[in-house]
Amino acid sequence: MAKVYQILFVEDEPSLAMIVKDSLVQQGYAVQHFSEAESALKAYHQQAPDLLILDVMLPKSNGYDLAKQIRNTDRLTPIIFLTAKSKVQDVVTGFESGGNDYLRKPFSIEELLIRIKVLLNDQRLLPPQENTKQTEWQIGQYYFDSMRQTLDWGAQSIVLTGREAMLLALFCQHQNSLLEKSSILLKIWGDDSFFNSRSMDVYISKLRKHLKKDPSIKIINIRGAGYKLVIG
């Protein structure tokens, strides 16, 4: 029997919520809908959904804050943001809050369905060892805790952003192995668009700066193919 994926959907606009929920149910998903963050967070802890769809603007709160609360303990469950905001900074804020994808309103149901399928089938994008539960790594002379989002060098500790931590964890899980650029983008950003590609390059530059105290650590750009974390 095929797995029935559980989706937690938070949207306070009744008509849009009804259309999206009905469409997802027709596609075979089990959907829990909430119009505000507090009830949604309680349901998340009770049900452990496979994917979350969060409206950015919510009563008494917002989708970014809800995502941050979830990312405190859960780095893996995919999150899609829905919003009428269109500025680049809004997109960046969404990703830095822990989102995997970002859809601007109005959007087509077909586009939402495609993005959901990509995020729920991401095991095909990366080698099997990516599913490891390991959250702590010794990277050369650094110690990295992906759950706490900290990178320690002796007594000094750097607090990484959510996206930096996700990206570094991905490299650690595939140390000395080539990660294709499109696979990284689809796994962490949920979309391999040009904008996201440029964003990823910026984050990789930030990680290189964080790791520069140990010259044995290198994140190598293999032109036209992807990136590789090499130590030693």
mmCIF file with all atom_site columns, C-alpha atoms in Angstrom:
data_model
loop_
_atom_site.group_PDB
_atom_site.id
_atom_site.type_symbol
_atom_site.label_atom_id
_atom_site.label_alt_id
_atom_site.label_comp_id
_atom_site.label_asym_id
_atom_site.label_entity_id
_atom_site.label_seq_id
_atom_site.pdbx_PDB_ins_code
_atom_site.Cartn_x
_atom_site.Cartn_y
_atom_site.Cartn_z
_atom_site.occupancy
_atom_site.B_iso_or_equiv
_atom_site.pdbx_formal_charge
_atom_site.auth_seq_id
_atom_site.auth_comp_id
_atom_site.auth_asym_id
_atom_site.auth_atom_id
_atom_site.pdbx_PDB_model_num
ATOM 1   C CA . MET A 1 1   ? 0.000   0.000  0.000   1.00 0.00 ? 1   MET A CA 1
ATOM 2   C CA . ALA A 1 2   ? 1.349   3.423  -0.972  1.00 0.00 ? 2   ALA A CA 1
ATOM 3   C CA . LYS A 1 3   ? 2.277   5.795  1.841   1.00 0.00 ? 3   LYS A CA 1
ATOM 4   C CA . VAL A 1 4   ? -0.253  8.550  2.531   1.00 0.00 ? 4   VAL A CA 1
ATOM 5   C CA . TYR A 1 5   ? 1.742   11.720 3.165   1.00 0.00 ? 5   TYR A CA 1
ATOM 6   C CA . GLN A 1 6   ? 0.574   13.967 5.997   1.00 0.00 ? 6   GLN A CA 1
ATOM 7   C CA . ILE A 1 7   ? 0.566   17.700 5.239   1.00 0.00 ? 7   ILE A CA 1
ATOM 8   C CA . LEU A 1 8   ? 0.073   20.437 7.821   1.00 0.00 ? 8   LEU A CA 1
ATOM 9   C CA . PHE A 1 9   ? -1.366  23.496 6.094   1.00 0.00 ? 9   PHE A CA 1
ATOM 10  C CA . VAL A 1 10  ? -1.615  26.937 7.740   1.00 0.00 ? 10  VAL A CA 1
ATOM 11  C CA . GLU A 1 11  ? -3.589  29.620 5.879   1.00 0.00 ? 11  GLU A CA 1
ATOM 12  C CA . ASP A 1 12  ? -5.996  32.225 7.260   1.00 0.00 ? 12  ASP A CA 1
ATOM 13  C CA . GLU A 1 13  ? -7.721  33.122 3.980   1.00 0.00 ? 13  GLU A CA 1
ATOM 14  C CA . PRO A 1 14  ? -10.780 30.797 3.954   1.00 0.00 ? 14  PRO A CA 1
ATOM 15  C CA . SER A 1 15  ? -11.377 30.594 0.205   1.00 0.00 ? 15  SER A CA 1
ATOM 16  C CA . LEU A 1 16  ? -7.736  29.880 -0.650  1.00 0.00 ? 16  LEU A CA 1
ATOM 17  C CA . ALA A 1 17  ? -7.462  27.392 2.206   1.00 0.00 ? 17  ALA A CA 1
ATOM 18  C CA . MET A 1 18  ? -10.484 25.478 0.963   1.00 0.00 ? 18  MET A CA 1
ATOM 19  C CA . ILE A 1 19  ? -9.209  25.324 -2.634  1.00 0.00 ? 19  ILE A CA 1
ATOM 20  C CA . VAL A 1 20  ? -5.719  24.199 -1.644  1.00 0.00 ? 20  VAL A CA 1
ATOM 21  C CA . LYS A 1 21  ? -6.898  21.628 0.893   1.00 0.00 ? 21  LYS A CA 1
ATOM 22  C CA . ASP A 1 22  ? -9.479  20.115 -1.455  1.00 0.00 ? 22  ASP A CA 1
ATOM 23  C CA . SER A 1 23  ? -6.905  19.919 -4.255  1.00 0.00 ? 23  SER A CA 1
ATOM 24  C CA . LEU A 1 24  ? -4.356  18.195 -2.039  1.00 0.00 ? 24  LEU A CA 1
ATOM 25  C CA . VAL A 1 25  ? -6.902  15.713 -0.709  1.00 0.00 ? 25  VAL A CA 1
ATOM 26  C CA . GLN A 1 26  ? -7.909  14.871 -4.293  1.00 0.00 ? 26  GLN A CA 1
ATOM 27  C CA . GLN A 1 27  ? -4.250  14.067 -4.972  1.00 0.00 ? 27  GLN A CA 1
ATOM 28  C CA . GLY A 1 28  ? -4.199  11.569 -2.108  1.00 0.00 ? 28  GLY A CA 1
ATOM 29  C CA . TYR A 1 29  ? -2.621  13.661 0.657   1.00 0.00 ? 29  TYR A CA 1
ATOM 30  C CA . ALA A 1 30  ? -3.958  13.764 4.213   1.00 0.00 ? 30  ALA A CA 1
ATOM 31  C CA . VAL A 1 31  ? -4.276  17.439 5.135   1.00 0.00 ? 31  VAL A CA 1
ATOM 32  C CA . GLN A 1 32  ? -4.708  19.184 8.459   1.00 0.00 ? 32  GLN A CA 1
ATOM 33  C CA . HIS A 1 33  ? -5.635  22.845 8.020   1.00 0.00 ? 33  HIS A CA 1
ATOM 34  C CA . PHE A 1 34  ? -5.254  25.628 10.597  1.00 0.00 ? 34  PHE A CA 1
ATOM 35  C CA . SER A 1 35  ? -5.814  29.367 10.340  1.00 0.00 ? 35  SER A CA 1
ATOM 36  C CA . GLU A 1 36  ? -3.360  30.418 13.057  1.00 0.00 ? 36  GLU A CA 1
ATOM 37  C CA . ALA A 1 37  ? 0.081   29.434 14.321  1.00 0.00 ? 37  ALA A CA 1
ATOM 38  C CA . GLU A 1 38  ? -0.558  28.307 17.896  1.00 0.00 ? 38  GLU A CA 1
ATOM 39  C CA . SER A 1 39  ? -2.961  25.484 17.008  1.00 0.00 ? 39  SER A CA 1
ATOM 40  C CA . ALA A 1 40  ? -0.774  24.498 14.071  1.00 0.00 ? 40  ALA A CA 1
ATOM 41  C CA . LEU A 1 41  ? 2.297   24.166 16.292  1.00 0.00 ? 41  LEU A CA 1
ATOM 42  C CA . LYS A 1 42  ? 0.419   21.925 18.748  1.00 0.00 ? 42  LYS A CA 1
ATOM 43  C CA . ALA A 1 43  ? -0.778  19.742 15.872  1.00 0.00 ? 43  ALA A CA 1
ATOM 44  C CA . TYR A 1 44  ? 2.751   19.559 14.469  1.00 0.00 ? 44  TYR A CA 1
ATOM 45  C CA . HIS A 1 45  ? 4.091   18.148 17.741  1.00 0.00 ? 45  HIS A CA 1
ATOM 46  C CA . GLN A 1 46  ? 1.219   15.666 17.981  1.00 0.00 ? 46  GLN A CA 1
ATOM 47  C CA . GLN A 1 47  ? 1.153   14.427 14.388  1.00 0.00 ? 47  GLN A CA 1
ATOM 48  C CA . ALA A 1 48  ? 4.726   14.837 13.013  1.00 0.00 ? 48  ALA A CA 1
ATOM 49  C CA . PRO A 1 49  ? 3.616   15.675 9.440   1.00 0.00 ? 49  PRO A CA 1
ATOM 50  C CA . ASP A 1 50  ? 5.684   14.874 6.352   1.00 0.00 ? 50  ASP A CA 1
ATOM 51  C CA . LEU A 1 51  ? 5.502   18.438 4.993   1.00 0.00 ? 51  LEU A CA 1
ATOM 52  C CA . LEU A 1 52  ? 4.304   21.882 6.086   1.00 0.00 ? 52  LEU A CA 1
ATOM 53  C CA . ILE A 1 53  ? 2.736   24.631 3.993   1.00 0.00 ? 53  ILE A CA 1
ATOM 54  C CA . LEU A 1 54  ? 2.797   27.928 5.891   1.00 0.00 ? 54  LEU A CA 1
ATOM 55  C CA . ASP A 1 55  ? 1.229   31.239 4.995   1.00 0.00 ? 55  ASP A CA 1
ATOM 56  C CA . VAL A 1 56  ? 3.598   34.057 5.949   1.00 0.00 ? 56  VAL A CA 1
ATOM 57  C CA . MET A 1 57  ? 1.020   36.546 7.275   1.00 0.00 ? 57  MET A CA 1
ATOM 58  C CA . LEU A 1 58  ? -1.027  35.000 10.084  1.00 0.00 ? 58  LEU A CA 1
ATOM 59  C CA . PRO A 1 59  ? -3.153  36.347 12.956  1.00 0.00 ? 59  PRO A CA 1
ATOM 60  C CA . LYS A 1 60  ? -1.023  37.167 16.030  1.00 0.00 ? 60  LYS A CA 1
ATOM 61  C CA . SER A 1 61  ? 2.078   35.643 14.416  1.00 0.00 ? 61  SER A CA 1
ATOM 62  C CA . ASN A 1 62  ? 3.667   34.818 11.077  1.00 0.00 ? 62  ASN A CA 1
ATOM 63  C CA . GLY A 1 63  ? 4.862   31.785 9.176   1.00 0.00 ? 63  GLY A CA 1
ATOM 64  C CA . TYR A 1 64  ? 8.530   32.728 9.586   1.00 0.00 ? 64  TYR A CA 1
ATOM 65  C CA . ASP A 1 65  ? 8.325   32.597 13.388  1.00 0.00 ? 65  ASP A CA 1
ATOM 66  C CA . LEU A 1 66  ? 6.398   29.325 13.266  1.00 0.00 ? 66  LEU A CA 1
ATOM 67  C CA . ALA A 1 67  ? 9.076   27.812 11.015  1.00 0.00 ? 67  ALA A CA 1
ATOM 68  C CA . LYS A 1 68  ? 11.839  28.963 13.366  1.00 0.00 ? 68  LYS A CA 1
ATOM 69  C CA . GLN A 1 69  ? 10.114  27.256 16.296  1.00 0.00 ? 69  GLN A CA 1
ATOM 70  C CA . ILE A 1 70  ? 9.867   24.039 14.314  1.00 0.00 ? 70  ILE A CA 1
ATOM 71  C CA . ARG A 1 71  ? 13.472  24.253 13.134  1.00 0.00 ? 71  ARG A CA 1
ATOM 72  C CA . ASN A 1 72  ? 14.671  24.387 16.748  1.00 0.00 ? 72  ASN A CA 1
ATOM 73  C CA . THR A 1 73  ? 14.181  20.625 16.889  1.00 0.00 ? 73  THR A CA 1
ATOM 74  C CA . ASP A 1 74  ? 13.409  19.541 13.318  1.00 0.00 ? 74  ASP A CA 1
ATOM 75  C CA . ARG A 1 75  ? 15.862  20.251 10.508  1.00 0.00 ? 75  ARG A CA 1
ATOM 76  C CA . LEU A 1 76  ? 14.414  17.804 7.989   1.00 0.00 ? 76  LEU A CA 1
ATOM 77  C CA . THR A 1 77  ? 10.643  18.200 7.510   1.00 0.00 ? 77  THR A CA 1
ATOM 78  C CA . PRO A 1 78  ? 10.137  20.255 4.306   1.00 0.00 ? 78  PRO A CA 1
ATOM 79  C CA . ILE A 1 79  ? 8.501   23.677 4.659   1.00 0.00 ? 79  ILE A CA 1
ATOM 80  C CA . ILE A 1 80  ? 6.867   25.658 1.841   1.00 0.00 ? 80  ILE A CA 1
ATOM 81  C CA . PHE A 1 81  ? 5.997   29.309 2.447   1.00 0.00 ? 81  PHE A CA 1
ATOM 82  C CA . LEU A 1 82  ? 3.018   31.001 0.767   1.00 0.00 ? 82  LEU A CA 1
ATOM 83  C CA . THR A 1 83  ? 2.969   34.785 0.596   1.00 0.00 ? 83  THR A CA 1
ATOM 84  C CA . ALA A 1 84  ? 1.794   37.837 -1.310  1.00 0.00 ? 84  ALA A CA 1
ATOM 85  C CA . LYS A 1 85  ? 5.124   39.542 -0.590  1.00 0.00 ? 85  LYS A CA 1
ATOM 86  C CA . SER A 1 86  ? 7.419   39.823 -3.569  1.00 0.00 ? 86  SER A CA 1
ATOM 87  C CA . LYS A 1 87  ? 10.601  41.583 -2.428  1.00 0.00 ? 87  LYS A CA 1
ATOM 88  C CA . VAL A 1 88  ? 13.867  39.661 -2.632  1.00 0.00 ? 88  VAL A CA 1
ATOM 89  C CA . GLN A 1 89  ? 14.465  40.230 1.089   1.00 0.00 ? 89  GLN A CA 1
ATOM 90  C CA . ASP A 1 90  ? 11.172  38.504 1.871   1.00 0.00 ? 90  ASP A CA 1
ATOM 91  C CA . VAL A 1 91  ? 12.371  35.451 -0.033  1.00 0.00 ? 91  VAL A CA 1
ATOM 92  C CA . VAL A 1 92  ? 15.715  35.513 1.783   1.00 0.00 ? 92  VAL A CA 1
ATOM 93  C CA . THR A 1 93  ? 13.932  35.827 5.144   1.00 0.00 ? 93  THR A CA 1
ATOM 94  C CA . GLY A 1 94  ? 11.822  32.803 4.284   1.00 0.00 ? 94  GLY A CA 1
ATOM 95  C CA . PHE A 1 95  ? 14.840  30.651 3.502   1.00 0.00 ? 95  PHE A CA 1
ATOM 96  C CA . GLU A 1 96  ? 16.751  31.870 6.552   1.00 0.00 ? 96  GLU A CA 1
ATOM 97  C CA . SER A 1 97  ? 13.738  30.944 8.703   1.00 0.00 ? 97  SER A CA 1
ATOM 98  C CA . GLY A 1 98  ? 14.181  27.365 7.577   1.00 0.00 ? 98  GLY A CA 1
ATOM 99  C CA . GLY A 1 99  ? 11.960  27.193 4.513   1.00 0.00 ? 99  GLY A CA 1
ATOM 100 C CA . ASN A 1 100 ? 12.727  24.843 1.634   1.00 0.00 ? 100 ASN A CA 1
ATOM 101 C CA . ASP A 1 101 ? 10.563  26.594 -0.922  1.00 0.00 ? 101 ASP A CA 1
ATOM 102 C CA . TYR A 1 102 ? 8.644   29.849 -1.410  1.00 0.00 ? 102 TYR A CA 1
ATOM 103 C CA . LEU A 1 103 ? 5.528   30.406 -3.537  1.00 0.00 ? 103 LEU A CA 1
ATOM 104 C CA . ARG A 1 104 ? 4.221   33.886 -4.288  1.00 0.00 ? 104 ARG A CA 1
ATOM 105 C CA . LYS A 1 105 ? 0.464   34.452 -4.410  1.00 0.00 ? 105 LYS A CA 1
ATOM 106 C CA . PRO A 1 106 ? -1.359  34.059 -6.680  1.00 0.00 ? 106 PRO A CA 1
ATOM 107 C CA . PHE A 1 107 ? 0.020   30.646 -7.639  1.00 0.00 ? 107 PHE A CA 1
ATOM 108 C CA . SER A 1 108 ? -1.345  27.691 -9.562  1.00 0.00 ? 108 SER A CA 1
ATOM 109 C CA . ILE A 1 109 ? -2.286  24.488 -7.783  1.00 0.00 ? 109 ILE A CA 1
ATOM 110 C CA . GLU A 1 110 ? -0.249  22.598 -10.387 1.00 0.00 ? 110 GLU A CA 1
ATOM 111 C CA . GLU A 1 111 ? 2.890   24.497 -9.382  1.00 0.00 ? 111 GLU A CA 1
ATOM 112 C CA . LEU A 1 112 ? 2.279   23.792 -5.700  1.00 0.00 ? 112 LEU A CA 1
ATOM 113 C CA . LEU A 1 113 ? 1.764   20.091 -6.403  1.00 0.00 ? 113 LEU A CA 1
ATOM 114 C CA . ILE A 1 114 ? 5.008   19.844 -8.357  1.00 0.00 ? 114 ILE A CA 1
ATOM 115 C CA . ARG A 1 115 ? 6.974   21.489 -5.555  1.00 0.00 ? 115 ARG A CA 1
ATOM 116 C CA . ILE A 1 116 ? 5.400   19.192 -2.981  1.00 0.00 ? 116 ILE A CA 1
ATOM 117 C CA . LYS A 1 117 ? 6.339   16.135 -5.038  1.00 0.00 ? 117 LYS A CA 1
ATOM 118 C CA . VAL A 1 118 ? 9.951   17.312 -5.337  1.00 0.00 ? 118 VAL A CA 1
ATOM 119 C CA . LEU A 1 119 ? 10.282  17.851 -1.586  1.00 0.00 ? 119 LEU A CA 1
ATOM 120 C CA . LEU A 1 120 ? 8.589   14.589 -0.626  1.00 0.00 ? 120 LEU A CA 1
ATOM 121 C CA . ASN A 1 121 ? 10.635  12.555 -3.076  1.00 0.00 ? 121 ASN A CA 1
ATOM 122 C CA . ASP A 1 122 ? 14.014  14.096 -2.354  1.00 0.00 ? 122 ASP A CA 1
ATOM 123 C CA . GLN A 1 123 ? 15.583  10.721 -1.495  1.00 0.00 ? 123 GLN A CA 1
ATOM 124 C CA . ARG A 1 124 ? 16.147  10.261 -5.222  1.00 0.00 ? 124 ARG A CA 1
ATOM 125 C CA . LEU A 1 125 ? 18.187  13.461 -5.397  1.00 0.00 ? 125 LEU A CA 1
ATOM 126 C CA . LEU A 1 126 ? 21.066  12.488 -3.118  1.00 0.00 ? 126 LEU A CA 1
ATOM 127 C CA . PRO A 1 127 ? 22.935  9.296  -2.163  1.00 0.00 ? 127 PRO A CA 1
ATOM 128 C CA . PRO A 1 128 ? 21.209  7.102  0.486   1.00 0.00 ? 128 PRO A CA 1
ATOM 129 C CA . GLN A 1 129 ? 23.565  8.041  3.335   1.00 0.00 ? 129 GLN A CA 1
ATOM 130 C CA . GLU A 1 130 ? 21.927  11.483 3.463   1.00 0.00 ? 130 GLU A CA 1
ATOM 131 C CA . ASN A 1 131 ? 19.195  9.962  5.610   1.00 0.00 ? 131 ASN A CA 1
ATOM 132 C CA . THR A 1 132 ? 21.587  9.440  8.531   1.00 0.00 ? 132 THR A CA 1
ATOM 133 C CA . LYS A 1 133 ? 20.432  10.679 11.927  1.00 0.00 ? 133 LYS A CA 1
ATOM 134 C CA . GLN A 1 134 ? 23.900  11.997 12.793  1.00 0.00 ? 134 GLN A CA 1
ATOM 135 C CA . THR A 1 135 ? 23.796  15.637 13.908  1.00 0.00 ? 135 THR A CA 1
ATOM 136 C CA . GLU A 1 136 ? 27.334  16.205 15.229  1.00 0.00 ? 136 GLU A CA 1
ATOM 137 C CA . TRP A 1 137 ? 30.623  16.104 13.328  1.00 0.00 ? 137 TRP A CA 1
ATOM 138 C CA . GLN A 1 138 ? 34.326  16.704 13.880  1.00 0.00 ? 138 GLN A CA 1
ATOM 139 C CA . ILE A 1 139 ? 35.405  18.705 10.827  1.00 0.00 ? 139 ILE A CA 1
ATOM 140 C CA . GLY A 1 140 ? 39.174  18.946 10.970  1.00 0.00 ? 140 GLY A CA 1
ATOM 141 C CA . GLN A 1 141 ? 39.787  21.056 14.071  1.00 0.00 ? 141 GLN A CA 1
ATOM 142 C CA . TYR A 1 142 ? 36.175  22.260 14.204  1.00 0.00 ? 142 TYR A CA 1
ATOM 143 C CA . TYR A 1 143 ? 33.232  20.688 16.018  1.00 0.00 ? 143 TYR A CA 1
ATOM 144 C CA . PHE A 1 144 ? 29.845  21.136 14.336  1.00 0.00 ? 144 PHE A CA 1
ATOM 145 C CA . ASP A 1 145 ? 26.460  20.580 15.987  1.00 0.00 ? 145 ASP A CA 1
ATOM 146 C CA . SER A 1 146 ? 23.740  20.887 13.340  1.00 0.00 ? 146 SER A CA 1
ATOM 147 C CA . MET A 1 147 ? 20.860  20.840 15.846  1.00 0.00 ? 147 MET A CA 1
ATOM 148 C CA . ARG A 1 148 ? 22.302  23.708 17.881  1.00 0.00 ? 148 ARG A CA 1
ATOM 149 C CA . GLN A 1 149 ? 23.586  25.317 14.671  1.00 0.00 ? 149 GLN A CA 1
ATOM 150 C CA . THR A 1 150 ? 26.978  25.898 16.284  1.00 0.00 ? 150 THR A CA 1
ATOM 151 C CA . LEU A 1 151 ? 30.479  25.598 14.842  1.00 0.00 ? 151 LEU A CA 1
ATOM 152 C CA . ASP A 1 152 ? 33.143  25.468 17.563  1.00 0.00 ? 152 ASP A CA 1
ATOM 153 C CA . TRP A 1 153 ? 36.841  26.246 17.257  1.00 0.00 ? 153 TRP A CA 1
ATOM 154 C CA . GLY A 1 154 ? 38.316  25.561 20.674  1.00 0.00 ? 154 GLY A CA 1
ATOM 155 C CA . ALA A 1 155 ? 36.591  27.914 23.096  1.00 0.00 ? 155 ALA A CA 1
ATOM 156 C CA . GLN A 1 156 ? 35.195  30.053 20.258  1.00 0.00 ? 156 GLN A CA 1
ATOM 157 C CA . SER A 1 157 ? 31.721  29.287 18.963  1.00 0.00 ? 157 SER A CA 1
ATOM 158 C CA . ILE A 1 158 ? 29.974  30.572 15.843  1.00 0.00 ? 158 ILE A CA 1
ATOM 159 C CA . VAL A 1 159 ? 26.174  30.440 15.643  1.00 0.00 ? 159 VAL A CA 1
ATOM 160 C CA . LEU A 1 160 ? 25.208  29.568 12.086  1.00 0.00 ? 160 LEU A CA 1
ATOM 161 C CA . THR A 1 161 ? 22.019  30.577 10.321  1.00 0.00 ? 161 THR A CA 1
ATOM 162 C CA . GLY A 1 162 ? 19.522  27.818 9.626   1.00 0.00 ? 162 GLY A CA 1
ATOM 163 C CA . ARG A 1 163 ? 20.505  27.572 5.983   1.00 0.00 ? 163 ARG A CA 1
ATOM 164 C CA . GLU A 1 164 ? 24.234  27.585 6.761   1.00 0.00 ? 164 GLU A CA 1
ATOM 165 C CA . ALA A 1 165 ? 23.715  24.705 9.199   1.00 0.00 ? 165 ALA A CA 1
ATOM 166 C CA . MET A 1 166 ? 21.632  22.698 6.726   1.00 0.00 ? 166 MET A CA 1
ATOM 167 C CA . LEU A 1 167 ? 24.210  23.197 3.988   1.00 0.00 ? 167 LEU A CA 1
ATOM 168 C CA . LEU A 1 168 ? 27.180  22.285 6.184   1.00 0.00 ? 168 LEU A CA 1
ATOM 169 C CA . ALA A 1 169 ? 25.348  19.197 7.485   1.00 0.00 ? 169 ALA A CA 1
ATOM 170 C CA . LEU A 1 170 ? 24.755  18.105 3.904   1.00 0.00 ? 170 LEU A CA 1
ATOM 171 C CA . PHE A 1 171 ? 28.462  18.462 3.127   1.00 0.00 ? 171 PHE A CA 1
ATOM 172 C CA . CYS A 1 172 ? 29.388  16.538 6.285   1.00 0.00 ? 172 CYS A CA 1
ATOM 173 C CA . GLN A 1 173 ? 27.012  13.719 5.391   1.00 0.00 ? 173 GLN A CA 1
ATOM 174 C CA . HIS A 1 174 ? 28.743  13.418 2.004   1.00 0.00 ? 174 HIS A CA 1
ATOM 175 C CA . GLN A 1 175 ? 32.314  14.256 2.930   1.00 0.00 ? 175 GLN A CA 1
ATOM 176 C CA . ASN A 1 176 ? 34.771  13.647 0.057   1.00 0.00 ? 176 ASN A CA 1
ATOM 177 C CA . SER A 1 177 ? 31.852  12.947 -2.317  1.00 0.00 ? 177 SER A CA 1
ATOM 178 C CA . LEU A 1 178 ? 30.674  15.155 -5.143  1.00 0.00 ? 178 LEU A CA 1
ATOM 179 C CA . LEU A 1 179 ? 27.321  16.846 -4.521  1.00 0.00 ? 179 LEU A CA 1
ATOM 180 C CA . GLU A 1 180 ? 25.677  17.987 -7.718  1.00 0.00 ? 180 GLU A CA 1
ATOM 181 C CA . LYS A 1 181 ? 24.647  21.620 -7.639  1.00 0.00 ? 181 LYS A CA 1
ATOM 182 C CA . SER A 1 182 ? 21.065  20.907 -8.672  1.00 0.00 ? 182 SER A CA 1
ATOM 183 C CA . SER A 1 183 ? 20.738  18.232 -5.958  1.00 0.00 ? 183 SER A CA 1
ATOM 184 C CA . ILE A 1 184 ? 21.853  20.665 -3.246  1.00 0.00 ? 184 ILE A CA 1
ATOM 185 C CA . LEU A 1 185 ? 19.450  23.314 -4.504  1.00 0.00 ? 185 LEU A CA 1
ATOM 186 C CA . LEU A 1 186 ? 16.468  20.983 -4.674  1.00 0.00 ? 186 LEU A CA 1
ATOM 187 C CA . LYS A 1 187 ? 17.220  19.478 -1.272  1.00 0.00 ? 187 LYS A CA 1
ATOM 188 C CA . ILE A 1 188 ? 17.728  22.719 0.673   1.00 0.00 ? 188 ILE A CA 1
ATOM 189 C CA . TRP A 1 189 ? 16.142  25.457 -1.441  1.00 0.00 ? 189 TRP A CA 1
ATOM 190 C CA . GLY A 1 190 ? 13.468  23.309 -3.088  1.00 0.00 ? 190 GLY A CA 1
ATOM 191 C CA . ASP A 1 191 ? 14.129  24.935 -6.453  1.00 0.00 ? 191 ASP A CA 1
ATOM 192 C CA . ASP A 1 192 ? 17.181  25.034 -8.725  1.00 0.00 ? 192 ASP A CA 1
ATOM 193 C CA . SER A 1 193 ? 16.447  28.480 -10.173 1.00 0.00 ? 193 SER A CA 1
ATOM 194 C CA . PHE A 1 194 ? 19.177  30.969 -11.057 1.00 0.00 ? 194 PHE A CA 1
ATOM 195 C CA . PHE A 1 195 ? 18.308  33.138 -8.049  1.00 0.00 ? 195 PHE A CA 1
ATOM 196 C CA . ASN A 1 196 ? 18.659  30.205 -5.659  1.00 0.00 ? 196 ASN A CA 1
ATOM 197 C CA . SER A 1 197 ? 21.906  29.161 -7.333  1.00 0.00 ? 197 SER A CA 1
ATOM 198 C CA . ARG A 1 198 ? 23.401  32.584 -6.655  1.00 0.00 ? 198 ARG A CA 1
ATOM 199 C CA . SER A 1 199 ? 22.092  32.435 -3.096  1.00 0.00 ? 199 SER A CA 1
ATOM 200 C CA . MET A 1 200 ? 23.767  29.057 -2.591  1.00 0.00 ? 200 MET A CA 1
ATOM 201 C CA . ASP A 1 201 ? 27.095  30.432 -3.826  1.00 0.00 ? 201 ASP A CA 1
ATOM 202 C CA . VAL A 1 202 ? 26.860  33.172 -1.190  1.00 0.00 ? 202 VAL A CA 1
ATOM 203 C CA . TYR A 1 203 ? 26.195  30.648 1.577   1.00 0.00 ? 203 TYR A CA 1
ATOM 204 C CA . ILE A 1 204 ? 29.095  28.452 0.481   1.00 0.00 ? 204 ILE A CA 1
ATOM 205 C CA . SER A 1 205 ? 31.384  31.514 0.589   1.00 0.00 ? 205 SER A CA 1
ATOM 206 C CA . LYS A 1 206 ? 30.173  32.174 4.143   1.00 0.00 ? 206 LYS A CA 1
ATOM 207 C CA . LEU A 1 207 ? 30.947  28.584 5.166   1.00 0.00 ? 207 LEU A CA 1
ATOM 208 C CA . ARG A 1 208 ? 34.440  28.856 3.716   1.00 0.00 ? 208 ARG A CA 1
ATOM 209 C CA . LYS A 1 209 ? 35.055  31.963 5.834   1.00 0.00 ? 209 LYS A CA 1
ATOM 210 C CA . HIS A 1 210 ? 33.752  30.212 8.952   1.00 0.00 ? 210 HIS A CA 1
ATOM 211 C CA . LEU A 1 211 ? 36.126  27.277 8.308   1.00 0.00 ? 211 LEU A CA 1
ATOM 212 C CA . LYS A 1 212 ? 39.198  29.235 7.209   1.00 0.00 ? 212 LYS A CA 1
ATOM 213 C CA . LYS A 1 213 ? 41.121  28.765 10.489  1.00 0.00 ? 213 LYS A CA 1
ATOM 214 C CA . ASP A 1 214 ? 41.798  25.147 9.498   1.00 0.00 ? 214 ASP A CA 1
ATOM 215 C CA . PRO A 1 215 ? 43.589  25.126 6.106   1.00 0.00 ? 215 PRO A CA 1
ATOM 216 C CA . SER A 1 216 ? 43.043  21.371 5.764   1.00 0.00 ? 216 SER A CA 1
ATOM 217 C CA . ILE A 1 217 ? 39.310  21.978 5.163   1.00 0.00 ? 217 ILE A CA 1
ATOM 218 C CA . LYS A 1 218 ? 38.247  22.875 1.634   1.00 0.00 ? 218 LYS A CA 1
ATOM 219 C CA . ILE A 1 219 ? 34.889  23.196 -0.086  1.00 0.00 ? 219 ILE A CA 1
ATOM 220 C CA . ILE A 1 220 ? 35.898  22.638 -3.686  1.00 0.00 ? 220 ILE A CA 1
ATOM 221 C CA . ASN A 1 221 ? 33.914  23.948 -6.630  1.00 0.00 ? 221 ASN A CA 1
ATOM 222 C CA . ILE A 1 222 ? 34.077  21.387 -9.427  1.00 0.00 ? 222 ILE A CA 1
ATOM 223 C CA . ARG A 1 223 ? 33.108  23.561 -12.372 1.00 0.00 ? 223 ARG A CA 1
ATOM 224 C CA . GLY A 1 224 ? 30.014  22.394 -14.179 1.00 0.00 ? 224 GLY A CA 1
ATOM 225 C CA . ALA A 1 225 ? 29.402  19.571 -11.705 1.00 0.00 ? 225 ALA A CA 1
ATOM 226 C CA . GLY A 1 226 ? 28.999  20.682 -8.099  1.00 0.00 ? 226 GLY A CA 1
ATOM 227 C CA . TYR A 1 227 ? 30.828  20.909 -4.774  1.00 0.00 ? 227 TYR A CA 1
ATOM 228 C CA . LYS A 1 228 ? 32.876  18.634 -2.553  1.00 0.00 ? 228 LYS A CA 1
ATOM 229 C CA . LEU A 1 229 ? 33.903  18.958 1.095   1.00 0.00 ? 229 LEU A CA 1
ATOM 230 C CA . VAL A 1 230 ? 37.493  17.722 1.430   1.00 0.00 ? 230 VAL A CA 1
ATOM 231 C CA . ILE A 1 231 ? 39.436  17.463 4.677   1.00 0.00 ? 231 ILE A CA 1
ATOM 232 C CA . GLY A 1 232 ? 43.157  16.769 4.802   1.00 0.00 ? 232 GLY A CA 1
#
